[in-house]
Coordinates of C-alpha atoms and ligand atoms in Angstrom, one line a residue:
Chain A
M1 CA 118.2 78.8 89.3
N2 CA 114.8 79.2 90.2
V3 CA 111.8 81.4 89.5
L4 CA 110.1 83.8 92.0
V5 CA 106.4 85.1 92.2
L6 CA 105.3 87.8 94.4
A7 CA 101.8 86.7 95.9
E8 CA 99.1 89.3 96.3
H9 CA 96.6 88.9 99.2
D10 CA 94.6 90.7 101.3
G11 CA 95.5 88.6 104.9
Q12 CA 93.0 86.0 104.1
H13 CA 92.7 85.2 100.7
L14 CA 95.2 84.8 97.6
N15 CA 94.3 87.3 94.7
P16 CA 93.2 84.9 92.1
I17 CA 95.7 86.9 89.6
T18 CA 98.7 85.4 91.5
L19 CA 97.6 81.7 90.2
H20 CA 97.9 83.2 86.7
A21 CA 101.2 84.6 87.5
I22 CA 102.3 81.2 88.9
T23 CA 101.3 79.7 85.5
A24 CA 103.1 82.2 83.3
A25 CA 106.4 81.2 85.9
Q26 CA 106.3 77.8 84.7
F27 CA 107.8 79.1 81.2
W28 CA 111.4 78.9 82.6
Q29 CA 110.9 75.2 83.3
S30 CA 112.6 75.9 86.9
P31 CA 111.4 75.4 90.1
V32 CA 109.0 78.2 91.1
H33 CA 108.9 79.7 94.4
V34 CA 105.9 82.0 95.8
L35 CA 106.9 84.8 98.1
V36 CA 103.9 85.6 100.3
A37 CA 104.8 88.8 102.6
G38 CA 102.4 89.9 105.3
N39 CA 101.5 89.1 109.1
A40 CA 99.8 86.0 110.6
L41 CA 99.9 83.8 107.1
D42 CA 99.6 80.4 108.3
S43 CA 96.3 79.5 106.6
L44 CA 97.5 81.5 103.5
V45 CA 100.6 79.5 103.5
D46 CA 98.8 76.2 103.6
S47 CA 96.6 77.0 100.7
L48 CA 99.6 78.4 98.5
S49 CA 101.4 75.1 99.0
D50 CA 98.6 73.1 97.7
I51 CA 98.8 75.0 94.3
I52 CA 100.2 72.8 91.6
G53 CA 103.3 74.1 90.2
V54 CA 104.7 75.6 93.5
A55 CA 108.0 74.0 94.6
K56 CA 108.2 76.3 97.6
V57 CA 106.5 78.9 99.6
I58 CA 108.6 81.2 101.6
K59 CA 106.8 83.1 104.3
A60 CA 107.9 86.4 105.1
E61 CA 105.7 87.6 108.4
A62 CA 106.3 90.8 110.3
S63 CA 103.7 93.1 111.9
H64 CA 104.9 95.8 109.4
L65 CA 104.1 93.7 106.6
A66 CA 100.1 93.6 107.5
T67 CA 99.9 96.7 105.2
P68 CA 102.9 96.3 103.1
L69 CA 104.9 99.2 101.7
A70 CA 106.6 99.2 98.3
E71 CA 109.7 100.0 100.1
D72 CA 109.3 97.1 102.4
I73 CA 108.6 94.5 99.8
A74 CA 111.2 95.8 97.5
N75 CA 113.6 95.2 100.2
L76 CA 112.8 91.9 101.2
I77 CA 112.7 90.7 97.7
V78 CA 116.1 92.0 97.3
S79 CA 117.3 90.2 100.3
I80 CA 116.7 86.9 99.0
S81 CA 117.0 87.7 95.0
T82 CA 120.6 86.0 94.4
D83 CA 118.6 82.7 94.1
Y84 CA 116.6 83.7 91.5
Q85 CA 117.0 84.3 87.8
V86 CA 113.4 85.5 87.5
I87 CA 111.3 87.6 89.6
L88 CA 107.7 88.4 88.5
A89 CA 104.2 88.9 89.5
A90 CA 100.8 89.4 88.0
H91 CA 100.3 93.4 86.9
S92 CA 98.3 94.9 89.5
S93 CA 98.5 98.0 91.4
F94 CA 100.6 96.5 94.3
S95 CA 103.3 94.8 91.8
R96 CA 103.7 98.0 89.9
N97 CA 104.3 99.7 93.0
A98 CA 106.9 97.4 94.2
L99 CA 108.7 95.8 91.3
P100 CA 110.4 98.8 89.8
R101 CA 112.1 99.3 93.0
V102 CA 113.4 95.9 93.1
A103 CA 114.8 96.1 89.5
A104 CA 116.3 99.5 90.1
L105 CA 117.9 98.2 93.1
L106 CA 119.3 95.2 91.3
D107 CA 120.1 97.4 88.4
V108 CA 118.0 95.2 86.0
A109 CA 115.4 96.6 83.6
M110 CA 111.7 95.8 84.5
I111 CA 109.4 94.3 81.6
S112 CA 105.9 95.7 82.6
D113 CA 102.5 93.7 81.9
A114 CA 104.2 91.0 79.5
L115 CA 101.5 89.4 77.5
E116 CA 103.6 86.7 76.2
I117 CA 107.1 85.3 77.4
K118 CA 108.9 83.9 74.7
A119 CA 112.6 82.2 74.4
D120 CA 115.8 84.0 74.7
Q121 CA 114.6 86.8 77.2
T122 CA 112.0 87.9 74.6
Y123 CA 108.6 89.3 75.8
V124 CA 105.7 90.9 74.1
R125 CA 104.1 94.0 75.6
S126 CA 101.7 96.7 74.3
I127 CA 102.7 100.4 74.1
Y128 CA 100.6 103.4 73.3
A129 CA 97.3 102.0 75.0
G130 CA 97.7 98.7 73.3
N131 CA 97.9 100.1 69.9
I132 CA 101.3 98.6 69.1
L133 CA 102.9 95.4 70.2
T134 CA 106.5 95.5 70.9
H135 CA 108.8 92.6 71.0
I136 CA 112.0 93.4 73.2
Q137 CA 114.9 91.3 74.5
S138 CA 116.2 91.9 78.0
Q139 CA 119.9 91.8 78.1
D140 CA 120.1 91.5 82.0
T141 CA 121.0 88.1 83.3
Q142 CA 118.0 88.3 86.0
Q143 CA 114.8 89.1 84.6
I144 CA 112.0 91.3 86.6
L145 CA 108.2 91.3 85.0
T146 CA 104.8 91.7 85.7
V147 CA 102.7 89.5 83.6
H148 CA 99.0 90.3 81.8
S149 CA 97.0 87.8 83.9
S150 CA 94.5 87.1 81.6
H151 CA 96.7 86.1 79.0
Y152 CA 97.3 83.0 81.4
I153 CA 95.3 80.2 82.7
A154 CA 94.7 80.1 86.3
A155 CA 97.1 77.3 88.3
S156 CA 95.2 74.4 89.9
T157 CA 94.5 75.3 93.6
H158 CA 94.6 71.7 95.0
G159 CA 97.0 68.8 94.4
G160 CA 100.2 70.6 94.9
K161 CA 102.9 69.9 97.8
A162 CA 105.3 72.5 98.3
Q163 CA 107.7 73.0 100.7
I164 CA 107.4 76.0 103.4
S165 CA 109.9 77.8 104.5
S166 CA 110.7 81.5 106.1
A167 CA 112.3 84.3 105.0
T168 CA 114.2 86.7 107.4
V169 CA 112.6 90.2 107.1
P170 CA 114.8 93.0 106.8
A171 CA 113.9 95.9 109.2
A172 CA 111.2 98.4 108.2
F173 CA 111.5 101.4 106.3
H174 CA 111.1 104.4 108.5
K175 CA 110.6 107.1 106.1
T176 CA 107.2 105.9 104.8
R177 CA 104.2 105.4 107.3
W178 CA 101.0 103.6 106.4
I179 CA 97.9 105.5 107.6
S180 CA 94.8 103.9 106.0
T181 CA 93.7 102.0 103.2
K182 CA 90.1 102.2 102.0
H183 CA 88.2 99.4 100.0
A184 CA 85.4 100.1 98.3
Q185 CA 82.4 98.4 99.6
S186 CA 80.5 96.4 97.3
D187 CA 78.3 93.0 97.1
R188 CA 79.3 92.7 93.5
P189 CA 82.3 91.0 92.2
A190 CA 85.7 92.4 91.9
L191 CA 85.8 94.2 88.7
N192 CA 89.3 92.5 87.8
S193 CA 87.7 89.2 88.4
A194 CA 84.2 89.3 87.5
K195 CA 82.6 87.1 84.7
V196 CA 80.4 89.9 83.5
V197 CA 81.3 93.6 83.6
V198 CA 78.4 96.2 82.7
S199 CA 80.3 99.5 82.0
G200 CA 79.1 103.1 81.9
G201 CA 79.7 106.4 80.0
R202 CA 79.4 109.7 80.2
S203 CA 76.2 109.7 78.3
L204 CA 74.6 108.3 81.9
G205 CA 74.5 111.9 82.5
S206 CA 74.3 111.7 86.3
A207 CA 75.4 109.4 89.3
E208 CA 71.6 108.6 90.0
N209 CA 71.3 107.2 86.3
F210 CA 74.4 105.8 86.6
E211 CA 73.3 103.9 89.6
Q212 CA 69.6 103.5 88.5
I213 CA 70.1 102.1 85.0
L214 CA 73.4 100.1 85.3
S215 CA 72.9 98.5 88.8
P216 CA 69.6 96.5 88.1
L217 CA 71.2 95.0 85.1
A218 CA 74.3 94.2 86.9
S219 CA 72.6 92.6 90.0
K220 CA 70.6 90.4 87.7
L221 CA 73.8 89.5 85.9
N222 CA 75.9 89.2 89.0
A223 CA 78.4 91.5 87.1
A224 CA 80.8 94.1 88.4
I225 CA 80.3 97.6 87.7
G226 CA 82.9 99.8 85.3
A227 CA 82.8 103.1 83.9
T228 CA 85.0 105.5 81.2
R229 CA 87.1 108.0 82.7
A230 CA 84.5 110.6 81.3
A231 CA 82.1 109.0 83.6
V232 CA 84.6 109.0 86.8
D233 CA 85.6 112.7 86.0
A234 CA 81.9 113.6 85.8
G235 CA 81.5 112.2 89.4
Y236 CA 79.3 109.7 87.9
A237 CA 81.0 106.9 89.4
P238 CA 84.1 106.1 91.9
N239 CA 87.7 106.1 90.7
D240 CA 88.3 102.3 90.9
F241 CA 85.3 101.5 88.6
Q242 CA 87.6 103.1 85.7
V243 CA 88.6 100.7 82.8
G244 CA 91.0 101.4 80.5
Q245 CA 95.0 102.4 80.0
T246 CA 95.1 104.2 83.3
G247 CA 92.6 102.3 84.9
I248 CA 92.0 98.5 85.4
V249 CA 92.2 96.0 82.7
V250 CA 89.5 93.9 82.6
A251 CA 88.7 90.6 80.3
P252 CA 85.3 89.1 81.3
E253 CA 83.2 86.6 79.7
L254 CA 80.8 89.3 78.7
Y255 CA 81.4 92.9 78.8
I256 CA 78.5 95.3 78.1
A257 CA 79.8 99.0 77.1
V258 CA 76.6 101.3 77.7
G259 CA 76.9 104.7 76.1
I260 CA 80.5 104.6 75.8
S261 CA 82.1 106.1 72.8
G262 CA 85.2 103.6 72.6
A263 CA 88.1 105.8 72.6
V264 CA 91.5 103.7 72.6
Q265 CA 92.3 104.2 76.0
H266 CA 88.9 102.9 77.3
T267 CA 89.2 99.8 74.8
Y268 CA 92.5 99.0 76.1
G269 CA 91.1 97.8 79.4
M270 CA 88.4 95.8 77.9
K271 CA 89.5 94.4 74.5
D272 CA 90.6 90.8 75.9
S273 CA 86.6 90.2 76.9
R274 CA 85.4 87.2 75.4
I275 CA 81.8 88.8 74.2
V276 CA 81.8 92.5 73.9
V277 CA 78.2 94.0 73.5
A278 CA 78.0 97.7 73.0
I279 CA 74.9 99.7 73.1
N280 CA 75.0 103.4 71.6
Q281 CA 72.9 105.6 69.7
D282 CA 75.7 106.7 67.2
P283 CA 76.0 104.0 64.6
D284 CA 79.6 105.6 64.1
A285 CA 80.7 105.0 67.5
P286 CA 84.5 103.5 67.4
I287 CA 83.0 101.0 70.5
F288 CA 81.4 98.9 67.6
Q289 CA 84.4 97.9 66.0
V290 CA 85.7 96.2 69.0
A291 CA 82.3 94.9 69.9
D292 CA 80.5 91.3 68.9
Y293 CA 77.2 92.7 69.0
G294 CA 76.4 96.1 68.5
L295 CA 72.7 97.8 69.3
V296 CA 72.2 101.2 68.0
A297 CA 70.0 102.2 70.6
D298 CA 69.0 104.9 73.2
L299 CA 70.7 103.5 76.3
F300 CA 67.9 104.8 78.7
T301 CA 65.2 102.3 76.8
A302 CA 67.3 99.5 76.0
I303 CA 69.0 98.8 79.3
P304 CA 65.8 98.7 81.2
A305 CA 64.3 96.5 78.2
I306 CA 67.2 94.0 78.9
T307 CA 67.0 93.9 82.1
A308 CA 63.3 93.4 82.2
A309 CA 63.9 90.4 79.4
I310 CA 66.7 88.3 81.4
Q311 CA 65.6 86.0 84.3
Chain B
M1 CA 111.3 124.0 99.6
K2 CA 112.4 122.9 95.8
I3 CA 110.3 120.8 93.8
L4 CA 111.5 119.2 91.0
V5 CA 109.2 118.2 88.1
A6 CA 109.9 115.3 85.4
V7 CA 108.3 115.9 82.0
K8 CA 108.3 113.6 78.9
R9 CA 107.4 114.4 75.6
V10 CA 105.5 111.8 74.0
V11 CA 102.9 111.6 70.9
D12 CA 100.0 113.1 71.6
Y13 CA 97.3 111.1 73.3
N14 CA 94.8 111.9 70.1
V15 CA 97.3 110.4 67.4
K16 CA 96.7 106.7 66.3
V17 CA 100.3 105.9 66.0
R18 CA 101.1 103.4 63.3
I19 CA 104.3 101.1 62.8
N20 CA 106.8 102.3 60.2
A21 CA 107.6 100.4 56.9
D22 CA 109.9 97.6 58.0
A23 CA 107.9 97.2 61.5
S24 CA 111.2 98.0 63.5
D25 CA 109.7 100.9 65.3
V26 CA 106.6 103.2 65.6
A27 CA 106.6 105.8 63.2
T28 CA 106.8 109.1 64.9
D29 CA 108.2 111.3 62.1
G30 CA 106.0 114.4 61.5
V31 CA 103.5 113.4 64.4
K32 CA 102.3 116.0 66.8
M33 CA 104.1 115.8 70.2
G34 CA 103.2 117.3 73.6
I35 CA 103.8 116.9 77.3
N36 CA 102.8 113.5 78.6
P37 CA 99.4 114.2 80.2
F38 CA 100.1 112.8 83.8
D39 CA 103.0 115.1 83.9
E40 CA 100.8 118.3 83.5
N41 CA 99.2 116.8 86.7
A42 CA 102.3 116.6 88.6
I43 CA 103.4 120.2 87.6
E44 CA 99.8 121.5 88.6
A45 CA 100.8 119.5 92.0
A46 CA 103.7 121.5 92.5
L47 CA 102.2 125.2 91.5
Q48 CA 99.4 124.3 94.1
L49 CA 102.1 123.5 96.8
K50 CA 103.9 126.9 95.7
E51 CA 100.7 128.7 95.7
Q52 CA 99.8 127.2 99.5
G53 CA 103.3 129.1 100.5
K54 CA 104.6 125.4 101.1
A55 CA 107.3 125.6 98.1
S56 CA 109.3 128.3 96.9
E57 CA 111.1 127.0 93.4
I58 CA 109.8 124.5 90.8
I59 CA 112.2 123.2 88.5
A60 CA 111.0 121.1 85.5
V61 CA 113.5 118.8 84.1
S62 CA 113.1 116.8 80.6
L63 CA 115.5 114.1 78.8
G64 CA 115.9 113.9 75.1
T65 CA 116.8 115.9 72.1
N66 CA 116.6 120.0 71.6
A67 CA 113.1 119.2 70.6
N68 CA 112.1 118.7 74.5
Q69 CA 112.4 122.6 74.8
D70 CA 108.8 122.6 73.8
V71 CA 107.8 120.6 77.0
L72 CA 109.8 122.8 79.1
R73 CA 108.3 125.7 77.5
H74 CA 104.9 124.6 78.4
A75 CA 106.0 123.6 81.8
L76 CA 107.1 127.3 82.4
A77 CA 104.1 128.7 80.6
M78 CA 102.1 126.6 83.5
G79 CA 104.3 128.4 86.3
A80 CA 107.3 126.6 86.7
D81 CA 110.4 128.8 87.5
R82 CA 113.2 127.3 85.5
A83 CA 113.7 124.5 83.4
I84 CA 116.7 121.8 82.8
L85 CA 117.2 120.1 79.6
V86 CA 119.3 117.0 79.8
E87 CA 120.3 116.4 76.0
T88 CA 120.8 113.3 74.4
D89 CA 120.1 111.5 71.4
S90 CA 119.6 108.0 72.7
K91 CA 116.4 106.4 73.4
L92 CA 116.3 106.5 77.3
Q93 CA 114.8 103.5 79.2
P94 CA 113.2 104.0 82.2
L95 CA 116.1 102.7 84.3
A96 CA 118.5 105.1 82.5
V97 CA 116.1 107.9 83.0
A98 CA 115.7 107.1 86.8
K99 CA 119.6 107.3 86.9
L100 CA 119.7 110.8 84.6
L101 CA 117.2 112.0 87.5
Q102 CA 119.0 110.6 90.3
A103 CA 122.2 112.9 89.2
I104 CA 120.0 115.8 88.6
V105 CA 118.5 115.4 92.3
A106 CA 122.2 115.3 93.5
Q107 CA 122.8 118.7 91.8
E108 CA 119.5 120.4 93.1
Q109 CA 118.8 118.8 96.2
P110 CA 115.2 119.1 95.9
S111 CA 112.6 118.0 98.9
L112 CA 110.0 116.6 96.5
I113 CA 110.2 114.8 93.1
L114 CA 107.0 114.8 91.2
L115 CA 106.5 112.6 88.1
G116 CA 103.6 111.6 86.3
K117 CA 102.4 107.8 87.1
Q118 CA 103.2 106.4 83.5
A119 CA 104.0 108.1 80.0
I120 CA 101.4 107.1 77.4
D121 CA 103.8 105.9 74.9
D122 CA 105.5 103.0 76.7
D123 CA 102.9 102.5 79.4
A124 CA 105.7 101.1 81.6
G125 CA 105.2 103.0 84.6
Q126 CA 108.4 102.6 86.6
T127 CA 110.6 105.8 86.4
G128 CA 109.3 107.2 89.6
Q129 CA 109.7 103.8 91.6
M130 CA 113.2 103.5 90.4
L131 CA 114.2 106.8 91.1
A132 CA 112.8 106.5 94.7
A133 CA 114.8 103.3 94.7
L134 CA 118.0 104.8 93.5
L135 CA 117.7 107.8 96.2
D136 CA 116.5 105.3 99.0
Y137 CA 113.5 107.6 99.5
P138 CA 109.9 107.0 100.4
Q139 CA 107.4 106.7 97.7
A140 CA 103.9 107.2 96.7
T141 CA 102.8 106.1 93.4
F142 CA 99.3 106.8 91.7
A143 CA 98.7 109.8 93.9
S144 CA 95.1 111.2 93.9
H145 CA 95.5 113.8 96.8
L146 CA 98.8 115.5 98.2
Q147 CA 98.7 117.5 101.6
L148 CA 102.1 118.8 103.3
E149 CA 101.8 119.3 106.8
N150 CA 104.9 119.4 109.2
N151 CA 107.4 118.5 106.5
E152 CA 105.4 115.4 106.2
L153 CA 103.6 114.6 102.6
L154 CA 100.3 113.0 103.2
V155 CA 99.4 111.1 99.8
T156 CA 96.2 109.4 98.8
R157 CA 96.9 106.5 96.2
E158 CA 94.6 104.9 94.0
V159 CA 95.0 101.1 94.5
D160 CA 93.0 98.3 93.0
G161 CA 89.7 98.3 94.5
G162 CA 90.2 101.4 96.7
T163 CA 92.7 103.9 98.0
E164 CA 95.4 104.0 100.3
T165 CA 97.0 106.7 102.4
L166 CA 100.6 106.9 103.5
A167 CA 102.8 109.8 105.1
L168 CA 106.2 110.1 103.7
N169 CA 109.1 111.9 105.2
L170 CA 110.7 114.4 103.1
P171 CA 112.5 114.3 100.6
A172 CA 110.2 111.9 98.5
V173 CA 109.0 110.7 95.3
V174 CA 105.5 111.3 94.4
T175 CA 103.8 110.0 91.1
A176 CA 100.5 111.5 89.9
D177 CA 97.5 110.0 88.6
L178 CA 95.0 112.2 86.5
R179 CA 92.6 112.6 89.2
L180 CA 95.2 114.5 91.5
N181 CA 93.9 117.5 89.8
D182 CA 92.8 119.6 86.8
P183 CA 96.1 121.1 85.4
R184 CA 95.4 124.6 84.3
F185 CA 95.3 125.8 80.8
V186 CA 98.3 127.7 79.4
K187 CA 97.2 130.9 77.9
L188 CA 98.9 132.9 75.2
P189 CA 100.8 135.7 77.8
N190 CA 101.9 132.7 79.9
L191 CA 103.5 131.3 76.8
M192 CA 105.1 134.7 76.1
M193 CA 106.3 135.2 79.6
A194 CA 107.7 131.8 79.6
R195 CA 110.0 132.8 77.0
K196 CA 112.1 134.7 79.5
K197 CA 112.5 131.9 81.8
Q198 CA 115.7 130.1 81.9
I199 CA 116.0 126.8 80.6
T200 CA 119.6 125.4 81.2
T201 CA 120.8 122.7 79.1
L202 CA 123.6 119.7 80.1
N203 CA 124.6 117.2 78.0
A204 CA 123.6 114.0 79.3
A205 CA 127.3 112.4 79.0
E206 CA 128.4 115.2 81.6
L207 CA 126.5 113.2 84.2
V208 CA 128.4 110.3 83.7
V209 CA 125.5 107.9 84.0
D210 CA 125.4 104.5 82.6
T211 CA 122.3 105.0 79.9
A212 CA 123.0 101.7 78.0
S213 CA 119.7 100.1 77.2
R214 CA 118.8 96.7 78.5
L215 CA 115.8 96.0 76.6
T216 CA 116.4 95.4 72.7
L217 CA 113.6 96.4 70.5
I218 CA 113.3 93.4 68.1
K219 CA 109.9 94.5 66.1
V220 CA 106.9 96.0 66.6
A221 CA 103.5 95.0 65.2
E222 CA 99.7 96.0 65.3
P223 CA 97.7 93.9 67.3
E224 CA 95.3 91.3 65.8
A225 CA 91.7 93.3 65.5
R226 CA 88.9 91.4 67.0
K227 CA 87.3 89.6 64.8
A228 CA 84.1 91.5 63.1
G229 CA 80.9 91.5 65.3
M230 CA 77.5 91.9 64.2
M231 CA 74.7 94.8 64.5
V232 CA 71.6 93.7 66.1
T233 CA 68.4 95.7 65.6
S234 CA 66.6 95.0 68.6
V235 CA 66.8 93.9 72.3
E236 CA 65.0 90.7 71.6
Q237 CA 67.8 89.5 68.9
L238 CA 70.6 90.6 71.2
L239 CA 69.6 88.3 74.0
R240 CA 68.9 85.6 71.5
Q241 CA 72.2 85.7 70.1
L242 CA 73.7 85.6 73.4
R243 CA 71.6 82.7 74.8
D244 CA 71.8 80.6 71.5
H245 CA 74.8 81.4 70.0
E246 CA 77.3 82.1 73.1
G247 CA 76.0 80.1 75.6
I248 CA 75.4 82.7 78.1
N249 CA 72.8 81.9 80.6
L250 CA 70.2 84.9 80.9
Ligands
FAD401 C1 96.3 110.1 79.6 C2 94.7 109.6 79.0 C3 94.4 108.4 79.9 C4 92.9 108.1 79.7 N1 92.6 106.9 80.4 C5 91.7 106.7 80.2 C6 91.0 105.3 80.7 O1 91.8 104.6 81.3 N2 89.6 104.7 80.4 C7 88.9 105.8 80.0 O2 87.8 104.9 79.6 N3 89.3 106.7 79.2 C8 90.6 107.1 79.4 N4 90.9 108.4 78.9 C9 89.9 109.4 78.4 C10 89.3 108.6 76.8 O3 90.0 109.4 75.9 C11 88.0 109.1 76.5 O4 87.7 110.4 76.5 C12 86.9 108.2 77.5 O5 86.9 106.8 77.3 C13 85.6 108.8 76.8 O6 84.4 108.4 77.6 P1 83.0 108.0 77.3 O7 82.8 107.2 76.0 O8 82.1 107.9 78.5 O9 82.4 109.5 76.8 P2 82.4 110.1 75.3 O10 83.8 109.8 74.6 O11 81.8 111.3 75.5 O12 81.1 109.2 74.5 C14 79.9 109.0 75.1 C15 79.2 108.4 74.2 O13 77.8 108.2 74.6 C16 76.9 108.1 73.5 N5 75.4 108.1 73.8 C17 75.2 109.4 74.1 N6 73.8 109.6 74.7 C18 73.6 108.3 74.7 C19 72.3 107.6 74.9 N7 71.1 108.3 75.3 N8 72.2 106.5 74.6 C20 73.0 105.7 74.0 N9 74.2 106.3 73.6 C21 74.6 107.3 74.1 C22 77.5 108.8 72.5 O14 77.0 108.4 71.2 C23 79.1 108.6 72.6 O15 79.6 108.0 72.0 C24 92.2 108.8 79.0 C25 92.5 110.0 78.4 C26 93.7 110.6 78.5 C27 94.1 112.0 77.8

């Protein structure tokens, strides 16, 4: 039997989280196939076939897959599913949307955001905003899961020699119509793959402050900017900046938490960062419990001082 | 148009949950429970459609023990018209919940089914998608905006790095993100009034659905805490630590 990895991409570039999923897929010591669905995929397919650890790239091309719906991705995966003992993807809004649909169609339970894959169909995942870890064993013969990409290293992108094949794409799902996609325009690195993240909380006080205080620091560090839900709800930062249980999960080399209290719903999204720096004026703020370096200070003086002191 | 809203009873989000003595499960005895926050957004979305004259009836459904009456009363107090409690003592996993909801959909024939995008206890985020699959309905997950026009539902969804807008034919399944709306507060008079509304109780067994668990819980554990950090007293000391001890190029 084989393992199927669902690739995530924007039509041109592979999302690096897929490389982590390919590493996770090696666990079963079975041939790993990567399914890439879209339109006009030749260059992507070439780069996928060069990844070490991929035995086969399955290309599924159709015009309606250029802006793929969960419904279409699910029907496509189901159409080739009998060859696979395991179907997985990196945990993302794309895979969270499509894979539960696959699982239900195949009458299989799904494991979301597996932190660890163990023998005997056992997985470790977190519940309650990361407060508790559960070890669960699947009783199904087929396994469907998303994996927590930061827990797996990226597969090497050169030196592989995968076969390439094409899948027959099922007819488009007609009851849903894609209208538009808006990608936040930004010169900064993507939040979920940035090496440095600077995040701000409600304490920034306004959208103007959020920008004026955090942007210069983020620019100097080539960092992505993140935010707490409180900051997003207050309109200081756009929705896709939200880090946490119900936002994005990041694990950069350096995470700088600026005026963030450290609610579990937030720390869930950043506690796998290598180094956490917290700046908060309250010495008892819970964020200091997950920080490697804590500075009790007023952010409005500390952040400009840090920005000025770095090259 | 009928709207069905699924609501889950979960440990209140302010509670710091612990594991029980033999690490076999989470300790939930005597812990404060409440409605899953995302499900409140789902109810609010249904109420707003009704207020716009686009929905006629809102039915809240919850699956679990008799204790789930409290979250259904909450939904009724917010403004749902009636409620269904599907009673079961078993711990339901998302696939089983989706199958039970499918049976309720067959009975009620709603045009729209709204759920929260995830439950804050198991954080799985699967039920809506699974239900849509079983029904072969269109789905829109992580919805932050909804608009119903000419029997078509326009949904803006939050996706990594931006948003996506879809048009769904009804009937459809939508899962709510927190940004979809601000759920209204429940006032005491609403709670009193909700007492007069009807909660129909069904036994899960009557629905003849396979609810066997497919995932066996082996054990639970508390995650390892991050190693204790240090407090620095100045910006200079902070930068020195990062440069000299962490090898960060600043
Ligand atoms: C279902 C649910 C899901 C949620 N999901 C998320 C999520 O994904 N992500 C998320 O972030 N939150 C989430 N939350 C919200 C979370 O519980 C917290 O409310 C939120 O993270 C708090 O944001 P904050 O730290 O910006 O604000 P606050 O908690 O208000 O903290 C502000 C902090 O700033 C400090 N401060 C104030 N002024 C200054 C100053 N001048 N200088 C320095 N420090 C200062 C204060 O000491 C305080 O610690 C969720 C909540 C629920 C119920």
